[in-house]
Amino acid sequence: MQLKELTALRAPSGFEDEARSAIAREAEAILAGEGRVFADTIGNLYAVREARRAGLAHVMLCAHMDEAGFIVTRATDEGLLKLACVGEIDAQCALSRRVLVGEKGVPGVVGLKAIHLMSREEREARPKLGSLAIDIGASSKEEAERLCPPGSYAAFDSAYREFGEGFVKAKALGSRAGCAVLLHALRESRYAGKITCVFTAQHEVGLRGAAVAGKRVQPDVALVLDGAQAMDMGMTPAHERGAVCGGGAAVYMMDRRRVAGHALMKRALDVAAARGIGAQVCRGLGIGSDAGALELCGEGIPCLTLGVPCRYIRTPSCVARRSDIEAVKALTLAMLEDMEEHVHEYGTL
C-alpha cells in the first residue's frame, strides 16, 4: 500500500473503520497465512508474526492510524452543521477547508462569517471553533440531519501531492507515514523473534488505543513510529525547531508525555551512524507519541520513538520529505537486525 493510499483514508479518532479495514487487507496479504491479523474492542489492529527462533525479544512495532478530525453536534435551522474537534485542530487551519462527512463522504466546506460582515473585534480575534460550521449545501435542519445526523464524523478532504525537491504534502501524514513504516517492516524484516505490529486507535484523544495494546501485547521492547514536529521554517528560531525536514529519522529525546530512555535512544543513534542512515535528535517537546502510554503498561515497556519530521501537523496539508520516510524505514529494520545480533545487550537497556 502506497503512502498516497494511506493518507487518503479517513479515520478520525473513534472512526477508524476505513483505515483499519484497508490496512488489515494489506497486512493479511503480506503475512500470507504465516501470522494472524485481528482487532480488539477499542479498534486497534494487530498483525502478529510468531518467533522462528527462541530466545529473542518480542518486539512491538506501533503506529497510530487515526487522525484529528471533527464530529457533528447539531444542525442549524439554516442547514449548517455545527461541530466539535476530535483531537487538537486550530480553528484557523480549518477555515474554508473542504471536508467529507460521515461514512458516505458527504462533501462540505468549513465556513465562517464573511470578513466584510465582521466587527473590528471579530476581525482582530482568532476564530473560535464555536463560530465555525460545515456547509453541505442543505437548506434546512431536517435535510442536514438526514444527510449527516449528529454524531457523524468529518475529515479533511485534502489530496496527496509531491512537490519541490522530494517533498510530499497530505493530511494525516505523520500517522500514516508511521503505518507505512510498519507495513514495510512486516514485509521486509527477517527478524526471527516474535513481531507484533499494532496500528493503534484513538491516539488523538489521549493515546487510548496504545494503553490497551500495551497491556494486551506486553512486549519486551517497543518501537513507536510517528510524526515529529518540524518547525524548520525561517520564521522559527533554530533552538525551537525540534526536527528538521531532510535531517533523517527523528529519534525522540522527549515529548509531552515522556522522557526517552537514554540507553535505547543512544543505541538507535549509534546504529544509524554505523549503517550510514540519516538520523537526528528530536529536541522539541512537540506531540506526544504512543510511547507515553506504553511505558506505563504492566511493569513498564522499554520504548523508542522514531519520527518522520513533518511540518504543519494536524492540518490538511502536512509536509514531509520522502528521504526522511525512507530513513525511518531503514532505521526500523536496522534496529530489528541489531536486536537479533545483540539480543543480550537489549535486556539491560
Short mmCIF file of C-alpha atoms in Angstrom, two decimals:
data_model
loop_
_atom_site.label_atom_id
_atom_site.label_comp_id
_atom_site.label_asym_id
_atom_site.label_seq_id
_atom_site.Cartn_x
_atom_site.Cartn_y
_atom_site.Cartn_z
CA MET A 1 0.00 0.00 0.00
CA GLN A 2 1.45 3.32 -1.07
CA LEU A 3 1.63 6.39 1.16
CA LYS A 4 -0.79 8.16 -1.18
CA GLU A 5 -3.41 5.50 -0.49
CA LEU A 6 -2.79 5.53 3.25
CA THR A 7 -3.20 9.30 3.61
CA ALA A 8 -6.44 9.21 1.59
CA LEU A 9 -8.10 7.01 4.23
CA ARG A 10 -10.50 8.87 6.53
CA ALA A 11 -10.07 7.89 10.18
CA PRO A 12 -10.74 10.49 12.87
CA SER A 13 -10.28 9.06 16.36
CA GLY A 14 -13.06 6.62 17.17
CA PHE A 15 -13.99 6.25 13.49
CA GLU A 16 -11.00 4.23 12.25
CA ASP A 17 -13.06 1.60 10.36
CA GLU A 18 -11.98 2.66 6.87
CA ALA A 19 -8.27 2.72 7.74
CA ARG A 20 -8.45 -0.46 9.81
CA SER A 21 -10.13 -2.44 7.02
CA ALA A 22 -7.67 -1.28 4.35
CA ILE A 23 -4.58 -1.87 6.50
CA ALA A 24 -5.90 -5.29 7.60
CA ARG A 25 -6.21 -6.41 3.98
CA GLU A 26 -2.64 -5.29 3.30
CA ALA A 27 -1.26 -6.97 6.43
CA GLU A 28 -3.05 -10.24 5.62
CA ALA A 29 -1.59 -10.20 2.11
CA ILE A 30 1.91 -9.63 3.50
CA LEU A 31 1.68 -12.37 6.12
CA ALA A 32 0.11 -14.78 3.61
CA GLY A 33 -1.00 -17.20 6.28
CA GLU A 34 2.23 -17.04 8.30
CA GLY A 35 0.69 -14.96 11.05
CA ARG A 36 -2.61 -13.55 12.18
CA VAL A 37 -4.43 -10.25 11.89
CA PHE A 38 -7.18 -9.20 14.30
CA ALA A 39 -8.74 -6.19 16.01
CA ASP A 40 -9.69 -5.52 19.63
CA THR A 41 -12.70 -3.83 21.18
CA ILE A 42 -11.23 -0.31 21.19
CA GLY A 43 -10.35 -0.55 17.50
CA ASN A 44 -6.63 -1.36 17.46
CA LEU A 45 -5.41 -3.60 14.64
CA TYR A 46 -2.78 -6.29 15.33
CA ALA A 47 -0.60 -8.15 12.82
CA VAL A 48 1.41 -10.90 14.55
CA ARG A 49 4.29 -12.94 13.20
CA GLU A 50 5.40 -15.65 15.63
CA ALA A 51 9.04 -16.27 16.51
CA ARG A 52 11.09 -18.54 14.30
CA ARG A 53 13.88 -18.74 16.87
CA ALA A 54 13.73 -18.95 20.65
CA GLY A 55 15.49 -16.55 22.97
CA LEU A 56 14.88 -13.32 21.03
CA ALA A 57 12.94 -10.31 22.28
CA HIS A 58 9.25 -9.98 21.49
CA VAL A 59 9.16 -6.66 19.64
CA MET A 60 6.10 -4.48 19.30
CA LEU A 61 6.06 -2.05 16.36
CA CYS A 62 3.44 0.63 16.92
CA ALA A 63 1.93 3.44 14.85
CA HIS A 64 -1.42 5.15 15.20
CA MET A 65 -3.83 5.05 12.25
CA ASP A 66 -6.27 7.73 13.43
CA GLU A 67 -6.20 11.45 12.67
CA ALA A 68 -7.58 14.63 14.18
CA GLY A 69 -10.99 15.49 12.75
CA PHE A 70 -14.48 16.70 13.65
CA ILE A 71 -17.80 15.38 14.90
CA VAL A 72 -21.20 16.85 14.07
CA THR A 73 -23.01 18.08 17.20
CA ARG A 74 -26.20 19.51 15.67
CA ALA A 75 -27.69 21.21 12.63
CA THR A 76 -28.94 24.79 12.50
CA ASP A 77 -32.31 25.82 11.13
CA GLU A 78 -30.48 27.04 8.01
CA GLY A 79 -28.97 23.61 7.33
CA LEU A 80 -25.43 24.20 8.60
CA LEU A 81 -23.64 21.57 10.69
CA LYS A 82 -22.14 22.69 13.98
CA LEU A 83 -19.07 20.76 15.01
CA ALA A 84 -16.62 19.81 17.73
CA CYS A 85 -12.99 18.78 17.35
CA VAL A 86 -11.86 15.20 17.73
CA GLY A 87 -8.26 15.80 18.78
CA GLU A 88 -6.44 19.13 18.52
CA ILE A 89 -7.15 21.30 15.48
CA ASP A 90 -6.55 25.04 15.24
CA ALA A 91 -9.76 26.71 14.05
CA GLN A 92 -7.70 28.90 11.71
CA CYS A 93 -6.42 25.78 9.92
CA ALA A 94 -9.98 24.51 9.41
CA LEU A 95 -11.44 27.71 7.97
CA SER A 96 -12.62 27.39 4.33
CA ARG A 97 -11.26 23.84 4.09
CA ARG A 98 -13.06 21.06 2.30
CA VAL A 99 -14.24 18.12 4.41
CA LEU A 100 -16.02 14.83 3.87
CA VAL A 101 -18.74 13.97 6.37
CA GLY A 102 -19.82 10.52 7.51
CA GLU A 103 -19.32 7.09 6.00
CA LYS A 104 -20.80 8.22 2.68
CA GLY A 105 -18.34 11.12 2.46
CA VAL A 106 -20.84 13.95 2.03
CA PRO A 107 -18.79 16.90 0.73
CA GLY A 108 -18.77 20.12 2.69
CA VAL A 109 -16.82 23.29 3.45
CA VAL A 110 -15.95 24.70 6.88
CA GLY A 111 -17.33 28.22 6.92
CA LEU A 112 -17.25 31.41 8.98
CA LYS A 113 -18.97 34.78 8.73
CA ALA A 114 -17.58 36.76 5.78
CA ILE A 115 -14.81 39.13 6.83
CA HIS A 116 -16.60 42.23 5.48
CA LEU A 117 -19.52 41.47 7.81
CA MET A 118 -17.35 41.12 10.91
CA SER A 119 -16.91 43.74 13.60
CA ARG A 120 -13.43 45.13 14.26
CA GLU A 121 -13.22 42.91 17.36
CA GLU A 122 -14.18 39.81 15.36
CA ARG A 123 -11.63 40.56 12.65
CA GLU A 124 -8.81 41.03 15.15
CA ALA A 125 -9.61 37.91 17.21
CA ARG A 126 -8.58 34.38 16.28
CA PRO A 127 -11.56 32.39 15.01
CA LYS A 128 -13.06 30.04 17.57
CA LEU A 129 -14.38 26.59 16.82
CA GLY A 130 -17.83 27.52 18.09
CA SER A 131 -18.16 30.12 15.34
CA LEU A 132 -17.46 27.61 12.56
CA ALA A 133 -19.93 25.37 10.75
CA ILE A 134 -19.87 22.88 7.89
CA ASP A 135 -21.85 23.87 4.83
CA ILE A 136 -23.03 20.77 2.94
CA GLY A 137 -25.45 22.65 0.70
CA ALA A 138 -28.52 21.74 2.78
CA SER A 139 -31.35 24.25 3.02
CA SER A 140 -32.94 23.11 6.28
CA LYS A 141 -32.18 21.42 9.58
CA GLU A 142 -34.16 18.36 8.52
CA GLU A 143 -32.21 17.94 5.28
CA ALA A 144 -28.85 18.45 7.00
CA GLU A 145 -29.62 15.91 9.74
CA ARG A 146 -30.93 13.39 7.20
CA LEU A 147 -27.63 13.54 5.31
CA CYS A 148 -25.34 13.96 8.32
CA PRO A 149 -27.02 13.21 11.65
CA PRO A 150 -25.42 14.31 14.93
CA GLY A 151 -22.52 12.00 15.74
CA SER A 152 -21.30 11.86 12.14
CA TYR A 153 -17.57 12.35 11.77
CA ALA A 154 -15.84 14.72 9.36
CA ALA A 155 -12.31 14.54 7.97
CA PHE A 156 -10.32 16.94 5.84
CA ASP A 157 -10.61 16.39 2.09
CA SER A 158 -7.02 17.06 1.04
CA ALA A 159 -5.20 15.35 -1.82
CA TYR A 160 -1.71 13.87 -1.63
CA ARG A 161 0.79 15.85 -3.69
CA GLU A 162 4.51 15.55 -4.43
CA PHE A 163 6.26 18.87 -4.93
CA GLY A 164 9.58 20.67 -4.74
CA GLU A 165 12.76 18.65 -4.20
CA GLY A 166 11.45 15.43 -2.70
CA PHE A 167 8.62 16.85 -0.58
CA VAL A 168 5.11 15.46 -0.17
CA LYS A 169 2.02 17.02 1.36
CA ALA A 170 -1.12 15.29 2.62
CA LYS A 171 -3.46 15.16 5.56
CA ALA A 172 -2.60 12.76 8.41
CA LEU A 173 0.92 12.43 7.00
CA GLY A 174 2.74 11.80 10.28
CA SER A 175 0.49 8.98 11.42
CA ARG A 176 0.14 7.31 8.01
CA ALA A 177 3.88 7.51 7.35
CA GLY A 178 4.23 5.54 10.58
CA CYS A 179 1.71 2.99 9.28
CA ALA A 180 3.68 2.75 6.03
CA VAL A 181 6.85 2.01 8.02
CA LEU A 182 5.08 -0.77 9.96
CA LEU A 183 3.81 -2.40 6.77
CA HIS A 184 7.28 -2.11 5.25
CA ALA A 185 8.85 -3.75 8.30
CA LEU A 186 6.26 -6.52 8.30
CA ARG A 187 7.08 -7.20 4.65
CA GLU A 188 10.87 -6.77 4.65
CA SER A 189 12.18 -7.63 8.11
CA ARG A 190 13.86 -11.01 8.59
CA TYR A 191 13.86 -10.66 12.37
CA ALA A 192 13.49 -14.18 13.78
CA GLY A 193 11.85 -13.16 17.04
CA LYS A 194 8.17 -12.50 17.55
CA ILE A 195 6.92 -9.27 15.99
CA THR A 196 3.57 -7.69 16.82
CA CYS A 197 2.65 -4.73 14.65
CA VAL A 198 -0.07 -2.60 16.23
CA PHE A 199 -1.94 0.09 14.35
CA THR A 200 -3.50 1.93 17.26
CA ALA A 201 -6.83 3.73 17.52
CA GLN A 202 -7.80 6.87 19.43
CA HIS A 203 -4.29 8.28 19.70
CA GLU A 204 -5.52 11.84 19.11
CA VAL A 205 -7.84 11.75 22.12
CA GLY A 206 -5.33 10.59 24.73
CA LEU A 207 -3.27 7.61 23.49
CA ARG A 208 -6.19 5.35 24.44
CA GLY A 209 -5.51 2.60 21.93
CA ALA A 210 -1.85 2.34 22.93
CA ALA A 211 -2.78 1.93 26.60
CA VAL A 212 -4.97 -1.05 25.72
CA ALA A 213 -2.46 -2.55 23.27
CA GLY A 214 0.45 -2.37 25.69
CA LYS A 215 -1.46 -4.32 28.35
CA ARG A 216 -2.54 -6.90 25.80
CA VAL A 217 0.78 -7.46 23.99
CA GLN A 218 3.24 -6.98 26.87
CA PRO A 219 6.31 -6.99 24.58
CA ASP A 220 9.91 -6.92 25.69
CA VAL A 221 10.55 -3.71 23.76
CA ALA A 222 8.50 -1.36 21.59
CA LEU A 223 9.45 0.77 18.60
CA VAL A 224 6.93 3.57 18.09
CA LEU A 225 6.67 5.23 14.67
CA ASP A 226 5.05 8.65 14.40
CA GLY A 227 5.43 12.13 13.03
CA ALA A 228 7.92 14.55 14.60
CA GLN A 229 7.13 18.24 14.77
CA ALA A 230 9.35 20.05 12.25
CA MET A 231 9.38 23.81 12.75
CA ASP A 232 12.32 24.31 10.41
CA MET A 233 10.93 27.27 8.50
CA GLY A 234 12.64 30.65 8.57
CA MET A 235 10.14 32.19 10.98
CA THR A 236 11.08 29.79 13.79
CA PRO A 237 14.33 30.24 15.82
CA ALA A 238 16.77 27.36 15.36
CA HIS A 239 16.57 26.23 19.00
CA GLU A 240 12.77 25.79 18.73
CA ARG A 241 12.70 23.75 15.54
CA GLY A 242 12.55 20.28 17.06
CA ALA A 243 13.26 18.19 13.98
CA VAL A 244 14.38 19.27 10.52
CA CYS A 245 13.00 18.04 7.20
CA GLY A 246 15.86 16.39 5.33
CA GLY A 247 17.76 15.54 8.52
CA GLY A 248 16.72 11.88 8.54
CA ALA A 249 14.86 9.86 11.15
CA ALA A 250 14.00 11.88 14.25
CA VAL A 251 14.95 9.99 17.43
CA TYR A 252 12.76 11.36 20.21
CA MET A 253 14.56 12.81 23.22
CA MET A 254 11.27 13.65 24.97
CA ASP A 255 7.73 14.71 24.19
CA ARG A 256 4.70 15.94 26.09
CA ARG A 257 4.16 12.59 27.78
CA ARG A 258 7.59 11.10 28.44
CA VAL A 259 11.36 11.42 28.61
CA ALA A 260 13.07 8.85 26.39
CA GLY A 261 15.23 6.09 27.85
CA HIS A 262 18.76 7.36 27.24
CA ALA A 263 20.38 3.96 26.51
CA LEU A 264 17.83 2.92 23.86
CA MET A 265 17.94 6.35 22.24
CA LYS A 266 21.76 6.25 22.12
CA ARG A 267 21.62 2.75 20.65
CA ALA A 268 19.43 3.97 17.81
CA LEU A 269 21.78 6.86 17.02
CA ASP A 270 24.80 4.53 17.11
CA VAL A 271 23.08 2.02 14.79
CA ALA A 272 22.16 4.82 12.39
CA ALA A 273 25.72 6.16 12.36
CA ALA A 274 27.24 2.70 11.85
CA ARG A 275 24.98 1.97 8.89
CA GLY A 276 25.01 5.39 7.28
CA ILE A 277 21.34 6.10 7.93
CA GLY A 278 20.35 9.73 8.32
CA ALA A 279 19.23 10.44 11.88
CA GLN A 280 18.78 13.40 14.20
CA VAL A 281 17.74 14.01 17.79
CA CYS A 282 14.23 15.45 18.02
CA ARG A 283 14.76 18.18 20.60
CA GLY A 284 11.33 19.81 20.75
CA LEU A 285 8.56 18.77 23.10
CA GLY A 286 6.20 18.54 20.13
CA ILE A 287 3.41 15.99 20.16
CA GLY A 288 3.01 13.04 22.50
CA SER A 289 3.69 9.63 20.95
CA ASP A 290 2.09 6.31 21.89
CA ALA A 291 5.24 5.54 23.89
CA GLY A 292 3.84 7.77 26.64
CA ALA A 293 1.10 5.20 27.29
CA LEU A 294 3.10 2.06 26.51
CA GLU A 295 5.83 2.83 29.05
CA LEU A 296 3.25 2.75 31.85
CA CYS A 297 1.76 -0.65 30.97
CA GLY A 298 2.38 -3.53 33.35
CA GLU A 299 5.86 -3.27 34.82
CA GLY A 300 6.83 -0.81 32.07
CA ILE A 301 7.76 -1.36 28.42
CA PRO A 302 11.11 -0.02 27.12
CA CYS A 303 10.21 2.27 24.21
CA LEU A 304 11.97 4.05 21.38
CA THR A 305 10.12 6.59 19.26
CA LEU A 306 11.29 7.25 15.71
CA GLY A 307 9.58 10.12 13.94
CA VAL A 308 9.20 11.36 10.39
CA PRO A 309 9.83 15.13 10.53
CA CYS A 310 6.57 16.81 9.47
CA ARG A 311 5.64 20.44 9.08
CA TYR A 312 2.09 21.67 9.81
CA ILE A 313 0.97 18.61 11.78
CA ARG A 314 -2.80 18.34 12.36
CA THR A 315 -3.63 20.48 9.36
CA PRO A 316 -4.97 19.47 5.93
CA SER A 317 -1.50 19.98 4.45
CA CYS A 318 1.22 18.24 6.45
CA VAL A 319 4.59 18.34 4.67
CA ALA A 320 7.49 15.86 4.83
CA ARG A 321 10.46 14.71 2.77
CA ARG A 322 10.43 11.30 1.13
CA SER A 323 14.07 10.82 2.14
CA ASP A 324 13.15 11.11 5.84
CA ILE A 325 10.42 8.50 5.48
CA GLU A 326 12.93 6.16 3.84
CA ALA A 327 15.41 6.85 6.66
CA VAL A 328 12.81 5.84 9.28
CA LYS A 329 12.09 2.65 7.33
CA ALA A 330 15.81 1.85 7.15
CA LEU A 331 16.46 2.58 10.83
CA THR A 332 13.48 0.47 11.92
CA LEU A 333 14.82 -2.53 10.00
CA ALA A 334 18.34 -1.85 11.28
CA MET A 335 17.14 -1.77 14.91
CA LEU A 336 15.43 -5.14 14.45
CA GLU A 337 18.62 -6.57 12.98
CA ASP A 338 20.62 -5.13 15.87
CA MET A 339 18.23 -6.67 18.39
CA GLU A 340 18.80 -10.07 16.82
CA GLU A 341 22.58 -9.69 16.68
CA HIS A 342 22.94 -8.31 20.22
CA VAL A 343 19.99 -9.84 21.98
CA HIS A 344 21.64 -9.97 25.42
CA GLU A 345 22.51 -6.29 25.39
CA TYR A 346 18.87 -5.24 24.93
CA GLY A 347 17.92 -6.82 28.22
CA THR A 348 19.88 -4.07 30.02
CA LEU A 349 18.61 -1.07 28.05
#
